[in-house]
């Protein structure tokens, strides 16, 4: 496993240098990021920060997963709740 990992809801996710949180989550098989604050499904969609469909919480701050570089040790999770 890479030394570069962040925590996604208790699971370590590896990433490559310069990779976004969305790309790392996608590579790990995580396709949806739970619900946003109004109950819409959050997921990786446009990949350029235009749609804001991939909102996640990184160390307590809401970020766009597709344009936020992954960083070692970050605590990452949904903005709202995880469905299911």
mmCIF file of C-alpha atoms in Angstrom:
data_model
loop_
_atom_site.group_PDB
_atom_site.id
_atom_site.type_symbol
_atom_site.label_atom_id
_atom_site.label_comp_id
_atom_site.label_asym_id
_atom_site.label_seq_id
_atom_site.Cartn_x
_atom_site.Cartn_y
_atom_site.Cartn_z
ATOM 1 C CA UNK A 1 0.000 0.000 0.000
ATOM 2 C CA UNK A 2 1.144 3.516 -0.761
ATOM 3 C CA UNK A 3 2.376 5.851 1.954
ATOM 4 C CA UNK A 4 -0.089 8.297 0.441
ATOM 5 C CA UNK A 5 -3.454 7.524 1.998
ATOM 6 C CA UNK A 6 -6.417 9.399 3.366
ATOM 7 C CA UNK A 7 -9.332 8.163 5.455
ATOM 8 C CA UNK A 8 -12.730 7.728 3.769
ATOM 9 C CA UNK A 9 -15.162 6.942 6.584
ATOM 10 C CA UNK A 10 -12.781 4.581 8.370
ATOM 11 C CA UNK A 11 -11.204 3.062 5.242
ATOM 12 C CA UNK A 12 -7.740 3.940 3.979
ATOM 13 C CA UNK A 13 -7.718 5.090 0.347
ATOM 14 C CA UNK A 14 -4.433 5.262 -1.569
ATOM 15 C CA UNK A 15 -3.692 8.003 -4.060
ATOM 16 C CA UNK A 16 -0.952 9.088 -6.430
ATOM 17 C CA UNK A 17 0.837 12.400 -6.103
ATOM 18 C CA UNK A 18 -1.243 15.174 -7.690
ATOM 19 C CA UNK A 19 -4.417 13.079 -7.832
ATOM 20 C CA UNK A 20 -7.739 14.566 -6.740
ATOM 21 C CA UNK A 21 -9.874 13.060 -3.990
ATOM 22 C CA UNK A 22 -12.489 12.159 -6.630
ATOM 23 C CA UNK A 23 -9.973 10.299 -8.821
ATOM 24 C CA UNK A 24 -8.585 8.384 -5.836
ATOM 25 C CA UNK A 25 -12.071 7.440 -4.619
ATOM 26 C CA UNK A 26 -13.070 6.375 -8.129
ATOM 27 C CA UNK A 27 -9.937 4.226 -8.443
ATOM 28 C CA UNK A 28 -10.861 2.617 -5.117
ATOM 29 C CA UNK A 29 -14.312 1.710 -6.487
ATOM 30 C CA UNK A 30 -16.182 4.394 -4.575
ATOM 31 C CA UNK A 31 -18.574 5.963 -7.086
ATOM 32 C CA UNK A 32 -20.979 7.900 -4.874
ATOM 33 C CA UNK A 33 -20.223 10.159 -1.949
ATOM 34 C CA UNK A 34 -23.497 10.014 0.010
ATOM 35 C CA UNK A 35 -26.163 12.696 0.036
ATOM 36 C CA UNK A 36 -25.559 16.418 0.033
ATOM 37 C CA UNK A 37 -27.241 18.760 2.510
ATOM 38 C CA UNK A 38 -30.549 18.730 0.573
ATOM 39 C CA UNK A 39 -30.627 14.980 -0.026
ATOM 40 C CA UNK A 40 -29.257 14.823 -3.587
ATOM 41 C CA UNK A 41 -26.770 12.087 -4.432
ATOM 42 C CA UNK A 42 -23.202 13.394 -4.475
ATOM 43 C CA UNK A 43 -20.945 11.801 -7.100
ATOM 44 C CA UNK A 44 -18.031 12.376 -9.462
ATOM 45 C CA UNK A 45 -19.583 13.886 -12.591
ATOM 46 C CA UNK A 46 -17.915 16.653 -14.634
ATOM 47 C CA UNK A 47 -14.373 16.405 -13.270
ATOM 48 C CA UNK A 48 -13.647 20.138 -13.691
ATOM 49 C CA UNK A 49 -15.457 21.755 -10.745
ATOM 50 C CA UNK A 50 -18.290 23.198 -12.820
ATOM 51 C CA UNK A 51 -21.239 21.143 -11.578
ATOM 52 C CA UNK A 52 -20.441 20.824 -7.852
ATOM 53 C CA UNK A 53 -21.973 17.332 -7.851
ATOM 54 C CA UNK A 54 -18.973 15.841 -6.040
ATOM 55 C CA UNK A 55 -19.057 17.745 -2.770
ATOM 56 C CA UNK A 56 -17.314 16.000 0.119
ATOM 57 C CA UNK A 57 -16.154 17.028 3.563
ATOM 58 C CA UNK A 58 -12.356 17.180 3.955
ATOM 59 C CA UNK A 59 -11.154 17.717 7.520
ATOM 60 C CA UNK A 60 -14.511 19.329 8.287
ATOM 61 C CA UNK A 61 -14.575 21.678 5.284
ATOM 62 C CA UNK A 62 -16.846 21.174 2.260
ATOM 63 C CA UNK A 63 -14.800 20.805 -0.940
ATOM 64 C CA UNK A 64 -15.278 19.758 -4.568
ATOM 65 C CA UNK A 65 -13.689 16.312 -4.747
ATOM 66 C CA UNK A 66 -12.742 16.595 -8.427
ATOM 67 C CA UNK A 67 -10.542 19.675 -8.041
ATOM 68 C CA UNK A 68 -9.188 19.180 -4.524
ATOM 69 C CA UNK A 69 -5.808 17.438 -4.432
ATOM 70 C CA UNK A 70 -5.754 14.426 -2.138
ATOM 71 C CA UNK A 71 -3.463 14.755 0.845
ATOM 72 C CA UNK A 72 -2.015 12.280 3.277
ATOM 73 C CA UNK A 73 -3.889 11.855 6.532
ATOM 74 C CA UNK A 74 -6.997 13.812 5.514
ATOM 75 C CA UNK A 75 -10.297 12.757 7.091
ATOM 76 C CA UNK A 76 -12.799 12.599 4.224
ATOM 77 C CA UNK A 77 -16.508 11.848 4.193
ATOM 78 C CA UNK A 78 -19.881 12.854 2.863
ATOM 79 C CA UNK A 79 -21.353 16.310 3.242
ATOM 80 C CA UNK A 80 -24.661 14.789 4.328
ATOM 81 C CA UNK A 81 -25.515 11.200 5.142
ATOM 82 C CA UNK A 82 -24.581 7.965 3.393
ATOM 83 C CA UNK A 83 -27.620 6.216 1.971
ATOM 84 C CA UNK A 84 -28.154 2.558 2.691
#
